[in-house]
mmCIF file of C-alpha atoms and ligand atoms in Angstrom:
data_model
loop_
_atom_site.group_PDB
_atom_site.id
_atom_site.type_symbol
_atom_site.label_atom_id
_atom_site.label_comp_id
_atom_site.label_asym_id
_atom_site.label_seq_id
_atom_site.Cartn_x
_atom_site.Cartn_y
_atom_site.Cartn_z
ATOM 1 C CA MET A 833 0.206 0.270 0.326
ATOM 2 C CA PRO A 834 1.316 3.350 -1.121
ATOM 3 C CA GLN A 835 -0.286 6.515 1.346
ATOM 4 C CA ALA A 836 -1.860 5.257 4.687
ATOM 5 C CA LEU A 837 -5.786 4.798 4.827
ATOM 6 C CA PRO A 838 -8.194 7.292 4.901
ATOM 7 C CA THR A 839 -9.751 7.309 7.924
ATOM 8 C CA PHE A 840 -13.768 9.210 8.313
ATOM 9 C CA GLU A 841 -11.713 12.040 9.795
ATOM 10 C CA ASP A 842 -10.428 13.085 6.280
ATOM 11 C CA VAL A 843 -14.093 13.050 5.154
ATOM 12 C CA LEU A 844 -15.224 15.271 7.380
ATOM 13 C CA ALA A 845 -11.829 17.475 6.625
ATOM 14 C CA ALA A 846 -12.956 17.180 2.866
ATOM 15 C CA ALA A 847 -16.006 18.984 3.674
ATOM 16 C CA ALA A 848 -15.074 21.576 5.104
ATOM 17 C CA ARG A 849 -12.733 22.995 1.893
ATOM 18 C CA LEU A 850 -15.926 21.507 -0.100
ATOM 19 C CA GLU A 851 -18.372 24.035 1.772
ATOM 20 C CA GLY A 852 -18.776 27.581 0.009
ATOM 21 C CA VAL A 853 -17.572 25.927 -2.870
ATOM 22 C CA ALA A 854 -19.521 22.792 -4.029
ATOM 23 C CA HIS A 855 -23.514 23.008 -3.657
ATOM 24 C CA LYS A 856 -25.650 20.756 -0.704
ATOM 25 C CA THR A 857 -27.447 18.663 -2.975
ATOM 26 C CA PRO A 858 -30.798 18.259 -2.409
ATOM 27 C CA VAL A 859 -32.508 14.826 -1.239
ATOM 28 C CA LEU A 860 -35.330 14.136 -2.489
ATOM 29 C CA ARG A 861 -37.981 12.131 -1.936
ATOM 30 C CA SER A 862 -41.498 10.571 -4.115
ATOM 31 C CA ARG A 863 -44.718 8.926 -2.647
ATOM 32 C CA PHE A 864 -44.307 6.898 -5.786
ATOM 33 C CA LEU A 865 -41.544 6.179 -5.407
ATOM 34 C CA ASP A 866 -41.790 4.674 -1.515
ATOM 35 C CA GLN A 867 -45.019 3.151 -2.705
ATOM 36 C CA LYS A 868 -43.545 0.688 -5.398
ATOM 37 C CA ILE A 869 -40.210 -0.287 -3.351
ATOM 38 C CA GLN A 870 -42.261 -0.013 0.252
ATOM 39 C CA ALA A 871 -39.980 1.866 1.947
ATOM 40 C CA GLN A 872 -39.290 5.334 2.761
ATOM 41 C CA VAL A 873 -36.328 5.637 0.001
ATOM 42 C CA PHE A 874 -33.736 8.860 0.162
ATOM 43 C CA VAL A 875 -32.474 9.847 -2.796
ATOM 44 C CA LYS A 876 -28.466 11.791 -3.262
ATOM 45 C CA CYS A 877 -29.592 14.446 -6.341
ATOM 46 C CA GLU A 878 -25.204 14.849 -7.391
ATOM 47 C CA ASN A 879 -26.484 15.233 -10.436
ATOM 48 C CA PHE A 880 -27.470 18.655 -10.256
ATOM 49 C CA GLN A 881 -23.556 18.998 -8.462
ATOM 50 C CA ARG A 882 -21.512 21.289 -10.449
ATOM 51 C CA MET A 883 -19.816 20.138 -13.257
ATOM 52 C CA GLY A 884 -23.070 17.798 -13.249
ATOM 53 C CA ALA A 885 -21.156 14.858 -11.272
ATOM 54 C CA PHE A 886 -20.414 13.757 -7.676
ATOM 55 C CA LYS A 887 -17.025 14.423 -9.426
ATOM 56 C CA PHE A 888 -16.058 17.712 -8.029
ATOM 57 C CA ARG A 889 -15.632 16.444 -4.631
ATOM 58 C CA GLY A 890 -13.013 14.592 -4.604
ATOM 59 C CA GLY A 891 -10.463 16.781 -7.836
ATOM 60 C CA PHE A 892 -11.744 19.547 -5.977
ATOM 61 C CA ASN A 893 -10.307 17.947 -2.966
ATOM 62 C CA ALA A 894 -7.438 17.164 -3.954
ATOM 63 C CA LEU A 895 -6.539 20.136 -5.538
ATOM 64 C CA ALA A 896 -7.039 22.257 -2.563
ATOM 65 C CA LYS A 897 -4.635 20.409 -0.632
ATOM 66 C CA LEU A 898 -2.073 20.743 -2.890
ATOM 67 C CA SER A 899 1.314 22.982 -2.151
ATOM 68 C CA GLU A 900 1.956 26.802 -3.126
ATOM 69 C CA THR A 901 4.645 25.323 -5.428
ATOM 70 C CA GLN A 902 1.882 22.227 -6.696
ATOM 71 C CA ARG A 903 -0.214 24.160 -7.627
ATOM 72 C CA ARG A 904 2.085 27.008 -9.433
ATOM 73 C CA ALA A 905 3.591 23.708 -11.723
ATOM 74 C CA GLY A 906 -0.364 22.595 -12.366
ATOM 75 C CA VAL A 907 -2.040 18.892 -12.838
ATOM 76 C CA VAL A 908 -2.907 16.598 -15.226
ATOM 77 C CA ALA A 909 -5.507 13.880 -15.115
ATOM 78 C CA TYR A 910 -7.152 12.187 -17.732
ATOM 79 C CA SER A 911 -11.317 11.107 -17.804
ATOM 80 C CA SER A 912 -12.877 10.342 -21.202
ATOM 81 C CA GLY A 913 -16.005 11.896 -18.355
ATOM 82 C CA ASN A 914 -16.326 13.329 -15.596
ATOM 83 C CA HIS A 915 -13.205 13.706 -14.225
ATOM 84 C CA ALA A 916 -12.352 15.769 -16.616
ATOM 85 C CA GLN A 917 -13.857 17.906 -16.209
ATOM 86 C CA ALA A 918 -14.043 17.735 -12.415
ATOM 87 C CA VAL A 919 -10.355 18.256 -12.286
ATOM 88 C CA ALA A 920 -11.288 21.746 -14.932
ATOM 89 C CA LEU A 921 -13.888 23.439 -13.188
ATOM 90 C CA SER A 922 -11.511 22.574 -10.183
ATOM 91 C CA ALA A 923 -8.500 23.460 -11.532
ATOM 92 C CA GLN A 924 -9.379 27.123 -12.685
ATOM 93 C CA ILE A 925 -11.912 27.689 -9.373
ATOM 94 C CA LEU A 926 -8.065 27.556 -7.318
ATOM 95 C CA GLN A 927 -6.185 29.206 -10.588
ATOM 96 C CA ILE A 928 -3.821 25.907 -11.429
ATOM 97 C CA PRO A 929 -3.172 24.898 -15.083
ATOM 98 C CA ALA A 930 -4.735 22.241 -15.686
ATOM 99 C CA THR A 931 -4.084 19.088 -18.986
ATOM 100 C CA ILE A 932 -6.227 16.600 -18.826
ATOM 101 C CA PHE A 933 -5.888 13.950 -21.727
ATOM 102 C CA MET A 934 -9.185 12.870 -22.922
ATOM 103 C CA PRO A 935 -10.449 10.291 -25.950
ATOM 104 C CA HIS A 936 -10.878 11.573 -29.556
ATOM 105 C CA ASP A 937 -13.845 9.413 -29.650
ATOM 106 C CA ALA A 938 -14.869 12.074 -25.524
ATOM 107 C CA SER A 939 -18.790 12.813 -26.219
ATOM 108 C CA ALA A 940 -17.591 16.588 -27.731
ATOM 109 C CA ALA A 941 -20.191 18.746 -25.503
ATOM 110 C CA LYS A 942 -17.730 16.752 -23.268
ATOM 111 C CA LEU A 943 -14.530 18.349 -24.506
ATOM 112 C CA ALA A 944 -16.077 21.932 -25.128
ATOM 113 C CA ALA A 945 -17.318 21.539 -21.090
ATOM 114 C CA THR A 946 -13.328 20.775 -20.200
ATOM 115 C CA GLN A 947 -12.547 23.284 -22.532
ATOM 116 C CA GLY A 948 -15.152 25.595 -21.160
ATOM 117 C CA TYR A 949 -13.405 25.630 -17.734
ATOM 118 C CA GLY A 950 -10.064 26.708 -18.801
ATOM 119 C CA ALA A 951 -8.429 23.164 -19.137
ATOM 120 C CA LYS A 952 -5.622 21.982 -21.975
ATOM 121 C CA VAL A 953 -6.735 19.236 -23.589
ATOM 122 C CA ILE A 954 -5.223 16.381 -25.398
ATOM 123 C CA GLY A 955 -5.920 13.910 -27.484
ATOM 124 C CA TYR A 956 -5.379 10.615 -27.082
ATOM 125 C CA ASP A 957 -6.584 6.554 -28.679
ATOM 126 C CA ARG A 958 -8.201 5.004 -26.468
ATOM 127 C CA TYR A 959 -8.090 1.736 -28.364
ATOM 128 C CA SER A 960 -3.962 1.728 -28.447
ATOM 129 C CA GLU A 961 -2.479 4.519 -25.801
ATOM 130 C CA ASP A 962 -1.793 3.870 -21.997
ATOM 131 C CA ALA A 963 -3.582 7.708 -20.928
ATOM 132 C CA SER A 964 -2.952 6.279 -17.478
ATOM 133 C CA VAL A 965 0.856 5.738 -18.953
ATOM 134 C CA LEU A 966 1.435 9.008 -21.049
ATOM 135 C CA ALA A 967 -0.472 10.156 -18.016
ATOM 136 C CA THR A 968 1.912 10.337 -15.844
ATOM 137 C CA GLU A 969 5.069 10.724 -17.950
ATOM 138 C CA LEU A 970 4.160 13.696 -18.041
ATOM 139 C CA ALA A 971 4.163 14.498 -14.852
ATOM 140 C CA ARG A 972 7.262 13.224 -15.003
ATOM 141 C CA SER A 973 8.809 15.211 -17.449
ATOM 142 C CA LYS A 974 6.902 18.654 -16.245
ATOM 143 C CA GLY A 975 6.807 18.614 -12.753
ATOM 144 C CA LEU A 976 3.242 18.363 -12.620
ATOM 145 C CA THR A 977 0.970 16.233 -10.133
ATOM 146 C CA PHE A 978 -1.315 13.723 -11.535
ATOM 147 C CA ILE A 979 -4.276 13.412 -10.197
ATOM 148 C CA PRO A 980 -6.398 10.216 -10.582
ATOM 149 C CA PRO A 981 -9.946 9.601 -10.906
ATOM 150 C CA PHE A 982 -10.976 7.722 -8.450
ATOM 151 C CA ASP A 983 -7.651 5.513 -7.457
ATOM 152 C CA HIS A 984 -6.688 8.450 -4.380
ATOM 153 C CA PRO A 985 -7.021 8.828 -0.688
ATOM 154 C CA ASP A 986 -8.158 12.395 -0.722
ATOM 155 C CA VAL A 987 -9.923 11.654 -4.286
ATOM 156 C CA LEU A 988 -12.020 8.617 -2.771
ATOM 157 C CA SER A 989 -12.498 11.207 0.975
ATOM 158 C CA GLY A 990 -13.935 14.148 -1.417
ATOM 159 C CA GLN A 991 -16.338 11.595 -2.823
ATOM 160 C CA GLY A 992 -17.636 10.244 0.651
ATOM 161 C CA THR A 993 -19.186 13.722 1.639
ATOM 162 C CA ALA A 994 -21.801 13.430 -0.215
ATOM 163 C CA ALA A 995 -22.878 10.289 2.178
ATOM 164 C CA LEU A 996 -22.137 11.942 4.857
ATOM 165 C CA GLU A 997 -24.228 14.897 3.311
ATOM 166 C CA LEU A 998 -26.712 12.267 3.086
ATOM 167 C CA PHE A 999 -26.539 11.410 6.563
ATOM 168 C CA LYS A 1000 -26.794 14.527 8.073
ATOM 169 C CA GLU A 1001 -29.918 15.603 6.364
ATOM 170 C CA VAL A 1002 -32.106 12.473 7.057
ATOM 171 C CA GLY A 1003 -30.000 10.315 9.859
ATOM 172 C CA PRO A 1004 -29.129 6.856 9.758
ATOM 173 C CA LEU A 1005 -30.188 4.582 8.096
ATOM 174 C CA ASP A 1006 -31.185 0.768 6.302
ATOM 175 C CA ALA A 1007 -28.985 0.791 4.145
ATOM 176 C CA LEU A 1008 -27.577 2.254 1.415
ATOM 177 C CA PHE A 1009 -27.158 1.866 -2.424
ATOM 178 C CA VAL A 1010 -23.969 3.339 -3.957
ATOM 179 C CA CYS A 1011 -22.703 2.458 -7.734
ATOM 180 C CA LEU A 1012 -19.347 1.826 -8.154
ATOM 181 C CA GLY A 1013 -16.799 2.425 -11.276
ATOM 182 C CA GLY A 1014 -12.985 2.482 -9.253
ATOM 183 C CA GLY A 1015 -15.078 2.748 -6.184
ATOM 184 C CA GLY A 1016 -13.934 6.089 -5.144
ATOM 185 C CA LEU A 1017 -17.942 7.488 -4.227
ATOM 186 C CA LEU A 1018 -17.828 3.829 -2.411
ATOM 187 C CA SER A 1019 -15.466 3.428 -0.353
ATOM 188 C CA GLY A 1020 -15.601 7.041 0.494
ATOM 189 C CA SER A 1021 -19.447 6.538 0.876
ATOM 190 C CA ALA A 1022 -17.957 3.288 2.958
ATOM 191 C CA LEU A 1023 -16.288 5.745 5.423
ATOM 192 C CA ALA A 1024 -19.079 8.087 5.336
ATOM 193 C CA THR A 1025 -21.747 5.316 6.462
ATOM 194 C CA GLN A 1026 -19.187 2.728 8.857
ATOM 195 C CA ALA A 1027 -19.069 6.823 11.410
ATOM 196 C CA LEU A 1028 -22.716 7.263 11.414
ATOM 197 C CA SER A 1029 -24.701 4.974 10.756
ATOM 198 C CA PRO A 1030 -22.903 1.507 11.103
ATOM 199 C CA GLY A 1031 -25.675 -0.223 11.756
ATOM 200 C CA CYS A 1032 -26.605 0.372 7.350
ATOM 201 C CA GLN A 1033 -26.110 -1.937 5.293
ATOM 202 C CA MET A 1034 -23.346 -0.697 2.557
ATOM 203 C CA VAL A 1035 -24.661 -2.314 -1.824
ATOM 204 C CA GLY A 1036 -22.101 -1.394 -3.868
ATOM 205 C CA VAL A 1037 -23.779 -1.785 -7.155
ATOM 206 C CA GLU A 1038 -21.874 -2.065 -11.130
ATOM 207 C CA PRO A 1039 -22.714 -3.025 -14.735
ATOM 208 C CA ALA A 1040 -24.104 -7.059 -14.452
ATOM 209 C CA ALA A 1041 -22.038 -6.012 -18.294
ATOM 210 C CA GLY A 1042 -18.922 -6.213 -15.802
ATOM 211 C CA ASN A 1043 -18.290 -7.374 -12.417
ATOM 212 C CA ASP A 1044 -15.325 -7.640 -11.448
ATOM 213 C CA VAL A 1045 -15.683 -5.472 -7.906
ATOM 214 C CA GLN A 1046 -17.627 -9.019 -6.933
ATOM 215 C CA GLN A 1047 -15.507 -11.172 -8.597
ATOM 216 C CA SER A 1048 -13.087 -10.225 -6.574
ATOM 217 C CA LEU A 1049 -14.730 -9.583 -3.245
ATOM 218 C CA ARG A 1050 -15.376 -13.426 -4.054
ATOM 219 C CA LYS A 1051 -11.125 -13.938 -4.628
ATOM 220 C CA GLY A 1052 -9.849 -11.541 -1.866
ATOM 221 C CA GLU A 1053 -8.426 -9.584 -5.191
ATOM 222 C CA ARG A 1054 -8.441 -7.489 -7.327
ATOM 223 C CA VAL A 1055 -9.446 -8.883 -10.912
ATOM 224 C CA LYS A 1056 -9.266 -7.241 -14.851
ATOM 225 C CA ILE A 1057 -11.584 -7.865 -16.754
ATOM 226 C CA ALA A 1058 -12.080 -6.800 -20.155
ATOM 227 C CA THR A 1059 -13.419 -2.815 -20.827
ATOM 228 C CA PRO A 1060 -17.184 -4.256 -19.898
ATOM 229 C CA VAL A 1061 -19.435 -3.009 -22.911
ATOM 230 C CA THR A 1062 -22.820 -1.976 -21.257
ATOM 231 C CA ILE A 1063 -24.779 2.038 -21.037
ATOM 232 C CA ALA A 1064 -23.367 2.252 -17.639
ATOM 233 C CA ASP A 1065 -19.853 4.732 -19.161
ATOM 234 C CA GLY A 1066 -19.056 5.884 -15.795
ATOM 235 C CA ALA A 1067 -19.022 2.672 -14.326
ATOM 236 C CA GLN A 1068 -16.695 0.735 -17.470
ATOM 237 C CA THR A 1069 -13.153 0.971 -15.413
ATOM 238 C CA PRO A 1070 -11.594 -3.122 -16.202
ATOM 239 C CA MET A 1071 -10.494 -2.951 -11.985
ATOM 240 C CA VAL A 1072 -11.656 -1.090 -9.233
ATOM 241 C CA GLY A 1073 -8.935 0.293 -7.241
ATOM 242 C CA ALA A 1074 -5.934 -0.693 -4.851
ATOM 243 C CA ILE A 1075 -6.748 1.591 -2.043
ATOM 244 C CA THR A 1076 -10.104 1.866 -3.565
ATOM 245 C CA PHE A 1077 -10.809 -1.882 -2.656
ATOM 246 C CA GLU A 1078 -8.979 -2.331 -0.074
ATOM 247 C CA ILE A 1079 -11.781 0.049 2.000
ATOM 248 C CA ILE A 1080 -14.917 -1.792 0.243
ATOM 249 C CA LYS A 1081 -13.049 -4.937 1.104
ATOM 250 C CA ALA A 1082 -13.307 -4.128 4.631
ATOM 251 C CA LEU A 1083 -16.080 -2.510 5.079
ATOM 252 C CA VAL A 1084 -19.250 -3.490 1.342
ATOM 253 C CA LYS A 1085 -20.491 -6.521 1.739
ATOM 254 C CA ASP A 1086 -22.691 -6.828 -1.364
ATOM 255 C CA ILE A 1087 -22.075 -6.081 -4.798
ATOM 256 C CA HIS A 1088 -25.948 -6.442 -7.095
ATOM 257 C CA THR A 1089 -25.189 -6.221 -11.216
ATOM 258 C CA VAL A 1090 -28.193 -4.231 -13.402
ATOM 259 C CA THR A 1091 -28.471 -5.001 -16.859
ATOM 260 C CA ASP A 1092 -28.180 -2.050 -19.279
ATOM 261 C CA GLU A 1093 -31.993 -2.329 -19.994
ATOM 262 C CA GLN A 1094 -32.194 -1.796 -15.333
ATOM 263 C CA LEU A 1095 -30.418 1.324 -16.033
ATOM 264 C CA VAL A 1096 -33.058 2.503 -19.084
ATOM 265 C CA GLN A 1097 -36.018 1.555 -17.063
ATOM 266 C CA THR A 1098 -34.605 3.581 -14.489
ATOM 267 C CA MET A 1099 -33.615 6.552 -16.419
ATOM 268 C CA ARG A 1100 -37.295 6.483 -17.159
ATOM 269 C CA PHE A 1101 -38.247 6.764 -13.379
ATOM 270 C CA TYR A 1102 -36.344 9.251 -12.415
ATOM 271 C CA ALA A 1103 -37.676 11.194 -15.870
ATOM 272 C CA GLU A 1104 -41.244 10.741 -15.810
ATOM 273 C CA ARG A 1105 -41.678 11.000 -11.700
ATOM 274 C CA MET A 1106 -39.073 12.709 -9.952
ATOM 275 C CA LYS A 1107 -39.062 14.699 -12.733
ATOM 276 C CA MET A 1108 -34.780 14.417 -13.505
ATOM 277 C CA ILE A 1109 -32.524 14.132 -16.391
ATOM 278 C CA VAL A 1110 -30.241 10.851 -14.430
ATOM 279 C CA GLU A 1111 -27.293 9.676 -16.955
ATOM 280 C CA PRO A 1112 -27.316 5.900 -17.033
ATOM 281 C CA THR A 1113 -24.635 5.019 -14.904
ATOM 282 C CA GLY A 1114 -26.286 7.254 -12.117
ATOM 283 C CA CYS A 1115 -29.465 5.031 -12.430
ATOM 284 C CA LEU A 1116 -27.786 1.473 -10.888
ATOM 285 C CA SER A 1117 -27.936 2.890 -7.498
ATOM 286 C CA LEU A 1118 -31.463 2.192 -7.781
ATOM 287 C CA ALA A 1119 -32.124 -0.405 -10.195
ATOM 288 C CA ALA A 1120 -30.460 -2.816 -7.942
ATOM 289 C CA ALA A 1121 -32.530 -1.007 -5.020
ATOM 290 C CA PHE A 1122 -35.627 -1.440 -7.613
ATOM 291 C CA GLN A 1123 -34.290 -5.691 -7.292
ATOM 292 C CA ALA A 1124 -34.107 -5.493 -3.911
ATOM 293 C CA SER A 1125 -37.785 -4.175 -2.560
ATOM 294 C CA ALA A 1126 -38.494 -7.739 -1.842
ATOM 295 C CA SER A 1127 -35.756 -7.461 1.752
ATOM 296 C CA LEU A 1128 -35.438 -3.636 1.186
ATOM 297 C CA LYS A 1129 -39.827 -3.562 2.927
ATOM 298 C CA GLY A 1130 -40.523 -0.734 5.335
ATOM 299 C CA GLN A 1131 -36.325 0.404 5.963
ATOM 300 C CA LYS A 1132 -35.130 3.140 5.618
ATOM 301 C CA VAL A 1133 -32.384 3.544 2.253
ATOM 302 C CA GLY A 1134 -30.666 6.025 0.655
ATOM 303 C CA VAL A 1135 -29.607 6.053 -2.956
ATOM 304 C CA ILE A 1136 -27.233 8.241 -3.745
ATOM 305 C CA ILE A 1137 -27.599 9.478 -7.890
ATOM 306 C CA SER A 1138 -23.943 9.486 -8.721
ATOM 307 C CA GLY A 1139 -24.232 12.706 -11.721
ATOM 308 C CA GLY A 1140 -26.821 13.433 -14.776
ATOM 309 C CA ASN A 1141 -24.347 14.391 -18.223
ATOM 310 C CA ILE A 1142 -26.003 13.179 -21.608
ATOM 311 C CA ASP A 1143 -26.682 14.744 -24.156
ATOM 312 C CA MET A 1144 -30.757 14.333 -25.661
ATOM 313 C CA ALA A 1145 -29.890 13.137 -28.910
ATOM 314 C CA ARG A 1146 -28.452 10.064 -26.268
ATOM 315 C CA PHE A 1147 -31.499 10.210 -24.232
ATOM 316 C CA SER A 1148 -33.494 9.495 -26.902
ATOM 317 C CA GLU A 1149 -31.427 6.520 -28.275
ATOM 318 C CA LEU A 1150 -32.112 4.797 -24.720
ATOM 319 C CA MET A 1151 -35.523 5.748 -23.993
ATOM 320 C CA SER A 1152 -36.156 3.699 -27.200
ATOM 321 C CA ALA A 1153 -34.064 0.956 -27.627
ATOM 322 C CA TYR A 1154 -35.717 0.213 -24.494
ATOM 323 C CA PRO A 1155 -39.767 0.985 -24.579
ATOM 324 C CA ALA A 1156 -41.494 1.810 -21.170
ATOM 325 C CA VAL A 1157 -42.367 -1.746 -19.957
ATOM 326 C CA ASP A 1158 -45.776 -2.297 -17.841
HETATM 327 C C1 LIG B 2406 -16.845 8.140 -11.612
HETATM 328 C C2 LIG B 2406 -18.144 8.621 -12.166
HETATM 329 C C3 LIG B 2406 -19.143 6.616 -11.238
HETATM 330 C C4 LIG B 2406 -17.903 5.745 -10.551
HETATM 331 O O1 LIG B 2406 -17.438 6.604 -10.180
HETATM 332 P P1 LIG B 2406 -15.870 5.168 -9.253
HETATM 333 O O2 LIG B 2406 -16.066 6.780 -7.767
HETATM 334 O O3 LIG B 2406 -14.811 5.597 -10.235
HETATM 335 O O4 LIG B 2406 -16.630 4.627 -8.788
HETATM 336 C C5 LIG B 2406 -19.905 7.066 -11.483
HETATM 337 N N1 LIG B 2406 -21.217 7.857 -12.538
HETATM 338 C C6 LIG B 2406 -20.231 8.606 -12.861
HETATM 339 C C7 LIG B 2406 -21.335 9.856 -13.335
HETATM 340 C C8 LIG B 2406 -19.541 9.119 -12.632
HETATM 341 O O5 LIG B 2406 -18.991 9.835 -13.160
#
């Protein structure tokens, strides 16, 4: 282990850094949802976070901790999606120069947003080049600080502030559903849960197409899989992080999986019933809660929506690919 594992203290420190900078996102309820699951369901809406996803929390926390010298030199990151925007926006706020590697086929909207925050974007080929190698090489040659998307104590501690806010607002829960890619959001949430709601069952949710963490927990070590083919693009990680896995192994027993069809039905639910646009990855948590409803009867259940960044053309494409059921 390269660094000591972060603790709940680090989540609290992150919350202090994010105070007045990150949005305190709303926790929404729906009578229809409560009836459907036969439970009290609390939906923490990180789709309303700055730049549209929880990633701003971890990105800003990591950048805010840098020394003056590190800030002057600048930061580098890679991402096809929300981490790029999170680092770019955080760097803009803190006046730190940022370079982001983005794949040539990244969505035009995400590219424009990242450049709009003032970051320098360098394209790469996601099939023939390894972005983490490109980013660490540049960091070394130019003296920049590399900000990884999930496997970093400051990043995951920042992500944990979403669950911290949820528990502060609604008190302890019986179960909390959190989506899972590299495990930054889940491990950070687990630190908050252990401290504020120790009896709460933590459920990590990954796409059925790529259940690497389910396999990893069974095996007791990290399993690497081929990049999963799923519409949940925020959870297409081939392997969980080393630091995030240590925390998940200790604090999370249950990993559920969800199909693309279930994700689209959940997107439809959020749009029709709760008037929210949620990206496919952001629907993992509630889709899993729907499936687990028989075991949730009468409980207090938390669900974290991780993000809402999807363009309307893609949204309607997915709606017609999987028509409404019941
Ligand atoms: C990054 C991301 C995830 C996955 O988060 P990890 O910390 O890598 O597990 C889930 N949803 C959205 C919207 C994301 O941007």
